[in-house]
C-alpha cells in the first residue's frame, strides 16, 4: 500500500512540477535552434539581414551561434531590430571579447509588446572590423523553420537562414502554464493508444487507494 501512495504522489508531482518551474521562468525560447551548417563572416563591407515571424508576444531576445576562432576578434558586433515598416526599434551591441568560439550568443533587449505573428527583421554588422580573416562568423542552417522568412546578404536573397532562436518575455505566467499544458494535451491526444494506456494506469493506481 505504501508503494502505491508513493507511486501516485510521484505521478502527480511530475505532472505539476513543470507548472511550478514555469511560473518562475521570465522568458522562453520560441523553438529549438536549427542545426548548424556553414558560416557567414560579419565585417564592415557586409550586411546580413534576417527576416522572421515572431511566434509569441514579448519578443525580448535573439540567440545565435557565433564562431570566433581562437577568440581573436575583439571588435563590436551590432544587431538592429526593424519592424514591419522598416523602422529600427532596437539596437544592441556586444564586443567580440565576450564571445567564445561556437558560443550560443543571446542578444537581449527590452520586450516588444504585441509582437506575435508580426514580421520583423534583424541585421548583423561589424563596422569596426575591416578584415574578413579576423571577423566573427555566424552559423547558418539549411533546415529552415517556418518562422524564418528569408536571409539577405548585401540585399541578395539566399537559400539558407541564420540558425537562431527568439526569446519572449513572459508577462502572464498562469497563461503561459495553461498554453504549455494545452500543447502537451494536444500531443497526448494525437496518440490515442498512449493516452488510453496512461489513463488506465493512473485510474488503476487511484482505485487501489
Short mmCIF file of C-alpha atoms in Angstrom, two decimals, residues 12-175:
data_model
loop_
_atom_site.label_atom_id
_atom_site.label_comp_id
_atom_site.label_asym_id
_atom_site.label_seq_id
_atom_site.Cartn_x
_atom_site.Cartn_y
_atom_site.Cartn_z
CA UNK A 12 1.02 13.89 -9.50
CA UNK A 13 4.30 15.59 -8.61
CA UNK A 14 5.71 15.04 -12.10
CA UNK A 15 2.50 16.37 -13.65
CA UNK A 16 2.63 19.63 -11.71
CA UNK A 17 6.39 20.13 -11.44
CA UNK A 18 6.62 21.82 -14.88
CA UNK A 19 3.94 24.32 -13.80
CA UNK A 20 5.91 25.21 -10.67
CA UNK A 21 9.13 25.67 -12.63
CA UNK A 22 7.49 27.58 -15.49
CA UNK A 23 5.94 30.05 -13.03
CA UNK A 24 9.39 31.37 -12.10
CA UNK A 25 10.78 31.50 -15.66
CA UNK A 26 10.95 35.06 -17.02
CA UNK A 27 11.43 34.27 -20.70
CA UNK A 28 11.25 31.27 -23.00
CA UNK A 29 12.64 30.41 -26.46
CA UNK A 30 10.17 30.09 -29.30
CA UNK A 31 11.62 26.82 -30.59
CA UNK A 32 14.72 24.66 -30.75
CA UNK A 33 17.72 26.13 -32.53
CA UNK A 34 18.04 24.66 -36.05
CA UNK A 35 21.10 22.55 -36.84
CA UNK A 36 24.37 24.29 -37.73
CA UNK A 37 25.84 24.07 -41.22
CA UNK A 38 28.00 26.70 -42.95
CA UNK A 39 29.03 30.14 -41.65
CA UNK A 40 28.97 33.71 -42.93
CA UNK A 41 31.60 36.31 -42.00
CA UNK A 42 30.48 39.54 -40.32
CA UNK A 43 32.64 42.52 -41.26
CA UNK A 44 32.42 46.15 -42.35
CA UNK A 45 31.66 45.61 -46.04
CA UNK A 46 28.88 43.09 -45.43
CA UNK A 47 25.31 43.50 -44.22
CA UNK A 48 23.39 40.43 -43.10
CA UNK A 49 19.60 40.76 -42.84
CA UNK A 50 17.31 38.05 -41.47
CA UNK A 51 13.51 38.23 -41.68
CA UNK A 52 11.36 36.27 -39.23
CA UNK A 53 7.84 35.95 -37.92
CA UNK A 54 7.56 36.37 -34.15
CA UNK A 55 5.80 33.35 -32.66
CA UNK A 56 4.82 34.98 -29.37
CA UNK A 57 4.29 38.36 -27.74
CA UNK A 58 7.02 39.99 -25.69
CA UNK A 59 9.91 39.47 -28.12
CA UNK A 60 12.93 40.14 -25.89
CA UNK A 61 15.99 38.49 -27.37
CA UNK A 62 17.61 36.68 -30.27
CA UNK A 63 20.10 33.86 -29.84
CA UNK A 64 22.51 32.52 -32.46
CA UNK A 65 25.75 30.56 -32.59
CA UNK A 66 28.81 32.63 -33.47
CA UNK A 67 32.28 31.48 -34.43
CA UNK A 68 35.29 33.34 -33.04
CA UNK A 69 38.35 31.18 -33.87
CA UNK A 70 41.00 31.36 -31.13
CA UNK A 71 38.90 34.17 -29.59
CA UNK A 72 40.87 36.54 -31.82
CA UNK A 73 38.09 39.06 -32.53
CA UNK A 74 37.73 41.92 -30.05
CA UNK A 75 35.51 44.23 -32.13
CA UNK A 76 31.85 45.11 -31.63
CA UNK A 77 29.05 43.25 -33.35
CA UNK A 78 25.79 45.16 -33.70
CA UNK A 79 22.29 43.75 -34.05
CA UNK A 80 19.44 46.03 -35.03
CA UNK A 81 15.76 45.06 -34.97
CA UNK A 82 13.33 46.53 -37.52
CA UNK A 83 9.54 46.37 -37.55
CA UNK A 84 7.20 45.76 -40.49
CA UNK A 85 7.55 49.38 -41.58
CA UNK A 86 11.34 49.03 -41.66
CA UNK A 87 11.71 51.30 -38.64
CA UNK A 88 14.57 50.43 -36.30
CA UNK A 89 13.10 49.69 -32.86
CA UNK A 90 16.01 48.03 -31.01
CA UNK A 91 19.79 48.34 -31.19
CA UNK A 92 22.21 46.10 -29.26
CA UNK A 93 25.99 45.79 -29.45
CA UNK A 94 28.30 43.17 -27.99
CA UNK A 95 32.09 43.06 -28.01
CA UNK A 96 33.80 40.06 -29.58
CA UNK A 97 35.96 39.70 -26.47
CA UNK A 98 32.85 38.38 -24.71
CA UNK A 99 32.11 35.78 -27.40
CA UNK A 100 33.76 32.37 -27.21
CA UNK A 101 34.24 30.28 -30.34
CA UNK A 102 30.99 28.48 -31.21
CA UNK A 103 29.06 30.05 -28.35
CA UNK A 104 25.29 30.48 -28.44
CA UNK A 105 25.10 34.25 -28.03
CA UNK A 106 21.91 35.88 -26.76
CA UNK A 107 21.26 39.49 -27.72
CA UNK A 108 18.80 40.81 -25.13
CA UNK A 109 16.67 43.94 -25.42
CA UNK A 110 13.55 45.49 -23.91
CA UNK A 111 10.48 43.34 -24.67
CA UNK A 112 8.43 44.25 -27.72
CA UNK A 113 4.76 44.03 -26.75
CA UNK A 114 2.14 42.60 -29.11
CA UNK A 115 4.85 41.05 -31.29
CA UNK A 116 3.05 37.78 -32.00
CA UNK A 117 2.52 36.94 -35.70
CA UNK A 118 4.30 40.12 -36.80
CA UNK A 119 7.14 40.25 -39.31
CA UNK A 120 10.49 41.59 -38.11
CA UNK A 121 13.99 41.92 -39.48
CA UNK A 122 17.31 41.93 -37.71
CA UNK A 123 20.62 42.94 -39.21
CA UNK A 124 24.14 41.96 -38.17
CA UNK A 125 27.01 44.38 -38.71
CA UNK A 126 30.61 44.77 -37.55
CA UNK A 127 31.54 48.30 -38.72
CA UNK A 128 34.91 48.27 -36.90
CA UNK A 129 36.10 45.02 -38.46
CA UNK A 130 37.69 45.58 -41.87
CA UNK A 131 39.49 42.23 -42.19
CA UNK A 132 37.42 39.22 -43.18
CA UNK A 133 40.06 36.80 -41.90
CA UNK A 134 39.68 38.13 -38.34
CA UNK A 135 35.94 38.60 -38.37
CA UNK A 136 33.27 36.83 -36.37
CA UNK A 137 31.19 34.26 -38.25
CA UNK A 138 27.52 33.47 -37.74
CA UNK A 139 26.30 29.92 -38.27
CA UNK A 140 23.72 29.28 -40.99
CA UNK A 141 21.30 26.39 -41.47
CA UNK A 142 19.64 24.75 -44.47
CA UNK A 143 16.90 23.27 -42.29
CA UNK A 144 14.84 26.43 -42.43
CA UNK A 145 12.00 26.69 -39.87
CA UNK A 146 8.62 28.02 -40.98
CA UNK A 147 9.02 31.25 -38.98
CA UNK A 148 12.28 32.18 -40.76
CA UNK A 149 11.27 34.33 -43.72
CA UNK A 150 14.44 34.98 -45.68
CA UNK A 151 18.15 35.68 -45.28
CA UNK A 152 19.68 38.51 -47.30
CA UNK A 153 23.42 39.09 -47.76
CA UNK A 154 24.01 42.61 -49.06
CA UNK A 155 20.35 42.68 -50.17
CA UNK A 156 20.68 39.39 -52.09
CA UNK A 157 18.26 36.63 -51.06
CA UNK A 158 19.97 33.34 -50.14
CA UNK A 159 18.71 29.76 -49.88
CA UNK A 160 19.61 29.43 -46.21
CA UNK A 161 18.83 31.02 -42.83
CA UNK A 162 20.74 32.10 -39.77
CA UNK A 163 20.49 29.34 -37.18
CA UNK A 164 18.73 31.33 -34.48
CA UNK A 165 16.01 31.28 -31.86
CA UNK A 166 13.93 34.11 -30.47
CA UNK A 167 13.21 34.68 -26.78
CA UNK A 168 10.00 36.04 -25.34
CA UNK A 169 9.33 37.75 -22.02
CA UNK A 170 6.54 36.14 -20.01
CA UNK A 171 4.04 38.76 -18.89
CA UNK A 172 1.44 36.34 -17.56
CA UNK A 173 2.91 33.12 -16.01
CA UNK A 174 -0.50 31.43 -15.41
CA UNK A 175 -1.44 31.96 -19.05
#
